[in-house]
Amino acid sequence: MAKFSIPKGREMLYKRVGFLCVAVLALYMLLQTLGGGSVLPGSGAGGSAVSVRGREQYVLSGKDGYKYRRVSYEPYSGPKERATFVTLARNRDLYSLIESIKSVEDRFNSKFQYDWVFLNDEEFTDEFKNVTTAMISGTTKYGLVPKEHWSFPSWIDKDKAAKVRAEMREKKIIYGDSVSYRHMCRFESGFFYRHPLLADYDWYWRVEPDIRLHCDIDYDVFKFMADNNKKYAFTISIKEYEATIPTLWQTTRDFMALHPEYLPENNMLDFVSDDGGLSYNLCHFWSNFEIASLDLWRGEAYSAYFDYLDKAGGFFYERWGDAPVHSIAASLFLERDQIHHFGDLGYFHVPFHQCPIDDNTRLGNRCDCDPSKDFTWNSYSCGSKFYSVNKLPRPEGWQEHAH
């Protein structure tokens, strides 16, 4: 092999050339790394990026001539469940819904990028799709509710149903005279999980307009459900308006008599009934927030139960809500330890707040709520009932909120 030697007197020159080559190579590698810079929306101008502890800080030039420093985050690449958010909404709900979406994204989903399914009984507008897609870190999907899932079934006497609505209007029962509200309750009770857009998922989180998350959620709630064998979860529980469901419990009792095989031995009947099933105590989970297994509703027990309720006509001859229907079904068809209360999320839907009263939880999760407004232990809430029948430990100081 030939031997390389530096001529005498040229050592300093070769050393400088060597340093220059190393510097040029380092600069080239840096430019290759930074070449994929982002651009400001609509700016059409590229920028340079600097890696900062797993993030990239971009220096961007906008059309206005200013420079902007932006930070992007690596997409989550860890294990995820087959899960999605689900929202039933109208086009006119867009800007009240956006606040809900932003809250969920900021507090939770920007960390995990789960998908979001939107359903509507009319076609979504381009504005609705564009604005919601821009807000969401996961994939957005938009579906139309089939007409047969948003209309009177053939066995309903429409004149009888109209008479009931008129009577409820006279009695000033909330949503008592609304046809669309009844279609919504029936759809959420028996059809949303059958929509083709839900076929790819095992779990869902229901989100509605005008809700808010008070606390940071730094763990994957869907993984939590799967890892701990939970099938249904809630934040707020409350008592139903009895005038809207006068025959729901008797219809449920009739179903239970026909199908005792659907009730596991360790069910949670004692949450919805104080007398062994003779009557309904009106307790239910507020279904504007639900995280649940879709298999619960797809299963044989619930399918048979919903069909039985649907044929009874109470969604139209009364005003059966999806919240008591879901709550009764979960309480009867699940093992009691498969139902979970998320007391650490912080949740608001007019007019009630769920706010962690434990200081460590609330401050540790950066909750922006007033614990004195927590509804969990209120006398009209069924939160205390849930903890009692399941013999669960309560947070320190809960008695101060039991008013």
Coordinates of C-alpha atoms in Angstrom, one line a residue:
M1 CA 0.0 0.0 0.0
A2 CA 1.3 3.4 -0.8
K3 CA 2.4 5.6 2.1
F4 CA 1.1 9.1 2.3
S5 CA 3.3 11.8 3.8
I6 CA 3.0 15.6 4.2
P7 CA 5.8 17.6 2.6
K8 CA 7.9 19.5 5.0
G9 CA 6.8 23.0 5.7
R10 CA 3.2 22.3 4.6
E11 CA 1.9 20.9 7.9
M12 CA 0.0 24.0 8.9
L13 CA -1.6 24.3 5.4
Y14 CA -2.8 20.7 5.4
K15 CA -4.1 21.1 8.9
R16 CA -6.2 24.2 7.9
V17 CA -7.5 22.4 4.9
G18 CA -8.5 19.4 7.1
F19 CA -10.4 21.7 9.5
L20 CA -12.2 23.4 6.5
C21 CA -13.3 20.0 5.1
V22 CA -14.7 18.9 8.5
A23 CA -16.6 22.2 8.9
V24 CA -18.1 22.0 5.3
L25 CA -19.2 18.4 6.0
A26 CA -20.8 19.3 9.3
L27 CA -22.6 22.3 7.7
Y28 CA -23.9 20.0 4.9
M29 CA -25.2 17.5 7.4
L30 CA -26.9 20.2 9.4
L31 CA -28.6 21.6 6.3
Q32 CA -29.8 18.2 5.3
T33 CA -31.4 17.8 8.7
L34 CA -33.1 21.2 8.6
G35 CA -34.3 21.0 5.0
G36 CA -37.8 19.7 5.9
G37 CA -38.8 22.9 7.6
S38 CA -42.5 23.8 8.0
V39 CA -44.2 26.9 6.6
L40 CA -46.8 29.2 8.0
P41 CA -50.2 28.6 6.6
G42 CA -50.5 30.6 3.4
S43 CA -46.9 32.0 3.7
G44 CA -45.4 30.0 0.8
A45 CA -42.0 30.5 2.5
G46 CA -39.8 27.8 4.0
G47 CA -37.7 28.1 7.2
S48 CA -35.0 26.5 9.2
A49 CA -35.5 24.2 12.2
V50 CA -33.6 23.5 15.4
S51 CA -34.1 20.4 17.4
V52 CA -35.0 21.2 21.0
R53 CA -35.5 18.3 23.4
G54 CA -37.6 16.1 21.1
R55 CA -39.3 19.1 19.6
E56 CA -38.4 21.2 16.6
Q57 CA -38.4 25.0 16.7
Y58 CA -39.0 26.5 13.4
V59 CA -38.0 30.0 12.3
L60 CA -40.4 31.0 9.6
S61 CA -40.9 33.9 7.3
G62 CA -44.5 35.0 6.7
K63 CA -46.1 37.1 3.9
D64 CA -46.1 40.1 6.3
G65 CA -42.3 40.1 6.4
Y66 CA -42.1 39.1 10.1
K67 CA -40.3 36.0 11.4
Y68 CA -42.1 33.5 13.6
R69 CA -40.7 30.9 15.9
R70 CA -43.0 27.9 16.0
V71 CA -42.7 24.6 17.9
S72 CA -43.8 21.3 16.5
Y73 CA -44.2 18.0 18.4
E74 CA -43.4 14.5 17.3
P75 CA -46.6 12.5 16.6
Y76 CA -47.4 9.9 19.2
S77 CA -46.0 6.5 18.0
G78 CA -46.8 4.3 21.0
P79 CA -49.5 1.6 21.3
K80 CA -53.0 2.7 20.8
E81 CA -56.5 1.2 21.1
R82 CA -58.9 1.0 18.2
A83 CA -60.8 4.0 19.5
T84 CA -62.4 7.2 18.3
F85 CA -64.3 10.3 19.5
V86 CA -68.0 10.4 18.4
T87 CA -70.0 13.5 17.9
L88 CA -73.6 13.8 16.7
A89 CA -73.9 17.4 15.5
R90 CA -75.8 19.7 13.2
N91 CA -74.0 22.2 10.9
R92 CA -75.3 25.1 13.0
D93 CA -73.5 23.6 16.1
L94 CA -70.1 24.2 14.6
Y95 CA -68.9 27.2 16.6
S96 CA -70.2 25.9 19.9
L97 CA -68.7 22.5 19.1
I98 CA -65.3 24.0 18.3
E99 CA -64.8 25.0 21.9
S100 CA -65.5 21.5 23.0
I101 CA -63.1 20.1 20.4
K102 CA -60.3 22.5 21.4
S103 CA -60.7 21.6 25.0
V104 CA -60.5 17.9 24.3
E105 CA -57.6 18.3 22.0
D106 CA -55.6 20.6 24.3
R107 CA -56.2 18.6 27.4
F108 CA -55.9 15.1 25.9
N109 CA -56.0 14.2 22.2
S110 CA -53.0 16.3 21.0
K111 CA -50.9 13.8 22.9
F112 CA -52.4 10.7 21.3
Q113 CA -54.0 11.7 18.0
Y114 CA -57.1 9.5 18.1
D115 CA -59.6 9.8 15.3
W116 CA -62.9 11.7 15.4
V117 CA -66.2 10.6 13.8
F118 CA -68.9 13.2 13.1
L119 CA -72.5 12.1 12.4
N120 CA -75.4 14.3 11.2
D121 CA -78.9 13.7 9.8
E122 CA -78.0 16.1 7.0
E123 CA -74.9 16.3 4.9
F124 CA -72.1 18.3 6.6
T125 CA -71.1 21.5 5.0
D126 CA -67.6 22.2 3.7
E127 CA -67.2 24.8 6.3
F128 CA -68.0 22.3 9.1
K129 CA -65.5 19.8 7.7
N130 CA -62.7 22.3 7.1
V131 CA -62.9 23.9 10.5
T132 CA -63.2 20.7 12.5
T133 CA -60.4 19.0 10.6
A134 CA -58.1 21.9 11.2
M135 CA -58.8 21.6 15.0
I136 CA -58.2 17.8 15.3
S137 CA -54.9 16.0 15.6
G138 CA -56.3 12.6 14.4
T139 CA -58.2 11.7 11.3
T140 CA -61.6 13.1 10.9
K141 CA -64.5 11.2 9.4
Y142 CA -68.0 12.5 8.4
G143 CA -71.1 10.4 8.1
L144 CA -74.8 10.7 7.3
V145 CA -77.4 9.1 9.6
P146 CA -79.6 6.7 7.6
K147 CA -83.2 7.9 7.3
E148 CA -84.5 4.8 9.0
H149 CA -82.5 5.7 12.1
W150 CA -83.9 9.2 12.2
S151 CA -87.6 8.7 11.5
F152 CA -90.8 7.2 13.0
P153 CA -90.7 3.4 12.8
S154 CA -93.7 1.7 11.2
W155 CA -95.2 0.6 14.5
I156 CA -95.6 4.1 16.0
D157 CA -99.0 5.7 15.9
K158 CA -98.0 9.3 14.9
D159 CA -101.3 10.8 16.1
K160 CA -100.8 9.3 19.5
A161 CA -97.2 10.5 19.6
A162 CA -98.3 14.0 18.6
K163 CA -100.9 14.1 21.4
V164 CA -98.2 13.1 23.9
R165 CA -96.0 16.0 22.7
A166 CA -98.8 18.5 23.0
E167 CA -99.5 17.3 26.6
M168 CA -95.8 17.6 27.5
R169 CA -95.7 21.0 26.0
E170 CA -98.6 22.1 28.3
K171 CA -96.8 20.6 31.3
K172 CA -93.6 22.4 30.3
I173 CA -91.5 19.2 30.3
I174 CA -88.1 19.9 28.9
Y175 CA -87.9 18.9 25.2
G176 CA -91.3 17.4 25.7
D177 CA -92.7 18.7 22.4
S178 CA -89.6 18.1 20.3
V179 CA -89.6 15.5 17.5
S180 CA -85.9 15.9 16.7
Y181 CA -84.9 15.4 20.3
R182 CA -86.7 12.1 20.3
H183 CA -85.0 11.0 17.1
M184 CA -81.7 11.9 18.7
C185 CA -82.4 9.9 21.9
R186 CA -83.5 6.9 19.9
F187 CA -80.4 7.2 17.6
E188 CA -78.0 7.5 20.5
S189 CA -79.7 4.6 22.3
G190 CA -79.8 2.1 19.5
F191 CA -78.0 3.1 16.3
F192 CA -74.9 5.3 16.5
Y193 CA -72.7 2.2 17.2
R194 CA -74.1 0.5 14.1
H195 CA -73.0 3.3 11.7
P196 CA -70.4 2.0 9.2
L197 CA -67.9 4.6 10.3
L198 CA -67.8 3.0 13.7
A199 CA -67.0 -0.5 12.3
D200 CA -63.3 0.0 12.6
Y201 CA -63.3 0.8 16.4
D202 CA -63.7 -1.0 19.7
W203 CA -64.0 2.1 21.9
Y204 CA -65.5 5.5 21.8
W205 CA -65.6 8.8 23.7
R206 CA -68.7 10.8 23.2
V207 CA -68.3 14.6 22.9
E208 CA -71.1 17.2 22.5
P209 CA -71.1 21.0 21.9
D210 CA -70.6 23.3 24.9
I211 CA -68.6 20.9 27.0
R212 CA -65.2 21.6 28.6
L213 CA -62.4 19.5 30.2
H214 CA -61.0 21.2 33.2
C215 CA -57.8 19.1 33.7
D216 CA -54.8 17.8 31.8
I217 CA -55.1 14.1 30.9
D218 CA -51.6 12.7 30.5
Y219 CA -52.6 9.0 30.2
D220 CA -54.4 7.2 27.5
V221 CA -58.0 6.7 28.8
F222 CA -58.8 4.1 26.2
K223 CA -55.7 2.1 27.3
F224 CA -56.9 2.6 30.9
M225 CA -60.3 1.1 30.1
A226 CA -58.8 -1.9 28.3
D227 CA -56.0 -2.6 30.8
N228 CA -58.4 -2.5 33.8
N229 CA -61.3 -4.4 32.2
K230 CA -63.6 -1.4 32.2
K231 CA -66.5 -1.3 29.8
Y232 CA -68.4 1.9 30.7
A233 CA -67.1 5.2 32.2
F234 CA -68.7 8.5 33.3
T235 CA -67.9 11.8 34.9
I236 CA -71.3 13.1 36.2
S237 CA -74.4 11.2 37.4
I238 CA -77.8 12.7 38.1
K239 CA -81.4 11.8 38.6
E240 CA -83.8 11.7 35.6
Y241 CA -87.0 13.7 35.1
E242 CA -89.5 11.1 36.1
A243 CA -92.2 12.7 33.8
T244 CA -90.2 11.7 30.8
I245 CA -89.9 8.0 31.6
P246 CA -93.1 6.9 33.4
T247 CA -93.1 3.4 32.0
L248 CA -89.4 2.8 31.3
W249 CA -88.7 0.8 34.4
Q250 CA -91.8 -1.4 34.1
T251 CA -90.8 -2.1 30.5
T252 CA -87.3 -3.0 31.8
R253 CA -88.7 -5.3 34.5
D254 CA -90.8 -7.1 31.8
F255 CA -87.6 -7.6 29.8
M256 CA -85.6 -8.8 32.8
A257 CA -88.4 -11.4 33.5
L258 CA -88.1 -12.6 30.0
H259 CA -84.3 -12.7 29.9
P260 CA -82.8 -13.3 33.4
E261 CA -79.8 -14.9 31.6
Y262 CA -78.5 -11.5 30.6
L263 CA -77.9 -10.3 34.2
P264 CA -74.6 -11.3 35.7
E265 CA -74.7 -12.2 39.4
N266 CA -72.5 -9.2 40.3
N267 CA -74.4 -6.6 38.4
M268 CA -75.1 -3.1 39.7
L269 CA -78.9 -3.2 40.0
D270 CA -78.5 -1.5 43.4
F271 CA -77.3 1.6 41.7
V272 CA -80.5 2.1 39.8
S273 CA -82.9 0.6 42.3
D274 CA -83.2 1.0 46.0
D275 CA -85.6 -1.8 46.6
G276 CA -84.2 -4.8 44.7
G277 CA -85.6 -3.9 41.4
L278 CA -89.2 -3.0 42.2
S279 CA -88.8 0.6 41.3
Y280 CA -86.3 2.9 39.6
N281 CA -84.6 5.5 41.7
L282 CA -83.9 7.7 38.6
C283 CA -80.1 7.5 38.9
H284 CA -78.3 7.6 35.6
F285 CA -74.9 8.5 34.1
W286 CA -75.0 11.8 32.2
S287 CA -74.4 10.5 28.7
N288 CA -73.1 13.8 27.1
F289 CA -69.8 12.3 28.4
E290 CA -69.3 8.5 27.8
I291 CA -66.2 6.5 27.3
A292 CA -67.2 2.9 26.6
S293 CA -66.7 -0.3 24.8
L294 CA -68.7 -0.6 21.6
D295 CA -69.0 -4.3 22.3
L296 CA -71.3 -3.4 25.2
W297 CA -73.9 -2.0 22.8
R298 CA -73.2 -4.5 20.0
G299 CA -73.7 -7.5 22.3
E300 CA -76.6 -9.8 22.5
A301 CA -78.0 -8.5 25.8
Y302 CA -78.2 -4.8 24.8
S303 CA -79.4 -5.5 21.3
A304 CA -82.3 -7.5 22.6
Y305 CA -83.0 -4.8 25.3
F306 CA -83.0 -1.9 22.9
D307 CA -85.3 -3.8 20.4
Y308 CA -87.7 -4.5 23.2
L309 CA -87.7 -0.8 24.3
D310 CA -88.1 0.3 20.7
K311 CA -91.1 -1.9 20.1
A312 CA -92.7 -0.6 23.3
G313 CA -92.7 2.9 21.7
G314 CA -91.5 4.9 24.7
F315 CA -89.1 7.0 22.7
F316 CA -92.1 8.6 21.1
Y317 CA -95.1 7.9 23.4
E318 CA -93.0 9.3 26.3
R319 CA -89.6 10.9 26.0
W320 CA -87.1 8.2 27.0
G321 CA -83.6 9.5 27.0
D322 CA -80.5 7.7 25.9
A323 CA -78.9 8.5 29.3
P324 CA -81.3 6.4 31.5
V325 CA -81.4 3.7 28.8
H326 CA -77.6 3.4 28.6
S327 CA -77.3 3.6 32.4
I328 CA -79.8 1.0 33.2
A329 CA -78.3 -1.3 30.6
A330 CA -74.8 -0.9 31.8
S331 CA -75.9 -1.4 35.4
L332 CA -77.8 -4.6 34.6
F333 CA -75.6 -6.2 31.9
L334 CA -72.1 -5.5 33.2
E335 CA -70.2 -6.6 36.3
R336 CA -70.2 -3.8 38.7
D337 CA -66.4 -3.4 38.6
Q338 CA -66.6 -2.9 34.8
I339 CA -68.1 0.6 35.4
H340 CA -65.7 3.4 36.2
H341 CA -66.0 7.0 37.5
F342 CA -63.4 9.3 36.0
G343 CA -63.1 11.6 38.9
D344 CA -59.7 13.1 37.8
L345 CA -60.6 14.5 34.4
G346 CA -62.6 17.6 35.4
Y347 CA -65.7 18.1 33.2
F348 CA -68.3 20.7 32.5
H349 CA -71.6 20.6 30.7
V350 CA -74.2 23.3 31.6
P351 CA -75.0 23.6 34.4
F352 CA -72.8 21.1 36.3
H353 CA -69.1 20.8 37.0
Q354 CA -67.1 17.7 37.9
C355 CA -64.0 19.0 39.6
P356 CA -61.5 17.0 41.6
I357 CA -61.7 18.0 45.2
D358 CA -58.4 16.4 46.1
D359 CA -55.7 19.1 46.0
N360 CA -52.9 16.8 44.7
T361 CA -55.1 15.6 41.8
R362 CA -56.4 19.0 40.9
L363 CA -53.2 20.9 41.1
G364 CA -51.1 18.1 39.6
N365 CA -53.4 17.9 36.6
R366 CA -53.5 21.7 36.1
C367 CA -57.3 21.8 36.6
D368 CA -58.9 25.2 36.0
C369 CA -62.1 24.5 38.1
D370 CA -63.4 25.6 41.5
P371 CA -63.7 22.5 43.7
S372 CA -66.5 24.1 45.6
K373 CA -68.6 23.7 42.4
D374 CA -68.0 20.0 42.1
F375 CA -71.4 18.2 41.6
T376 CA -70.2 14.7 42.4
W377 CA -71.3 14.7 46.1
N378 CA -74.4 17.0 45.6
S379 CA -77.6 15.6 47.0
Y380 CA -79.2 15.6 43.5
S381 CA -76.2 13.7 42.1
C382 CA -75.9 9.9 42.2
G383 CA -72.2 10.1 42.7
S384 CA -72.4 9.2 46.4
K385 CA -74.7 6.4 45.6
F386 CA -72.2 4.9 43.1
Y387 CA -69.4 5.0 45.6
S388 CA -71.6 3.5 48.3
V389 CA -72.9 0.5 46.4
N390 CA -69.5 -0.3 45.1
K391 CA -67.7 0.3 48.4
L392 CA -65.2 2.7 46.9
P393 CA -63.0 5.1 48.9
R394 CA -64.0 8.7 48.7
P395 CA -61.7 11.7 48.5
E396 CA -60.9 13.4 51.7
G397 CA -63.3 16.2 52.5
W398 CA -66.2 15.0 50.3
Q399 CA -68.7 15.7 53.1
E400 CA -68.1 19.4 52.7
H401 CA -69.5 19.1 49.2
A402 CA -72.6 17.1 50.1
H403 CA -75.2 19.8 50.1

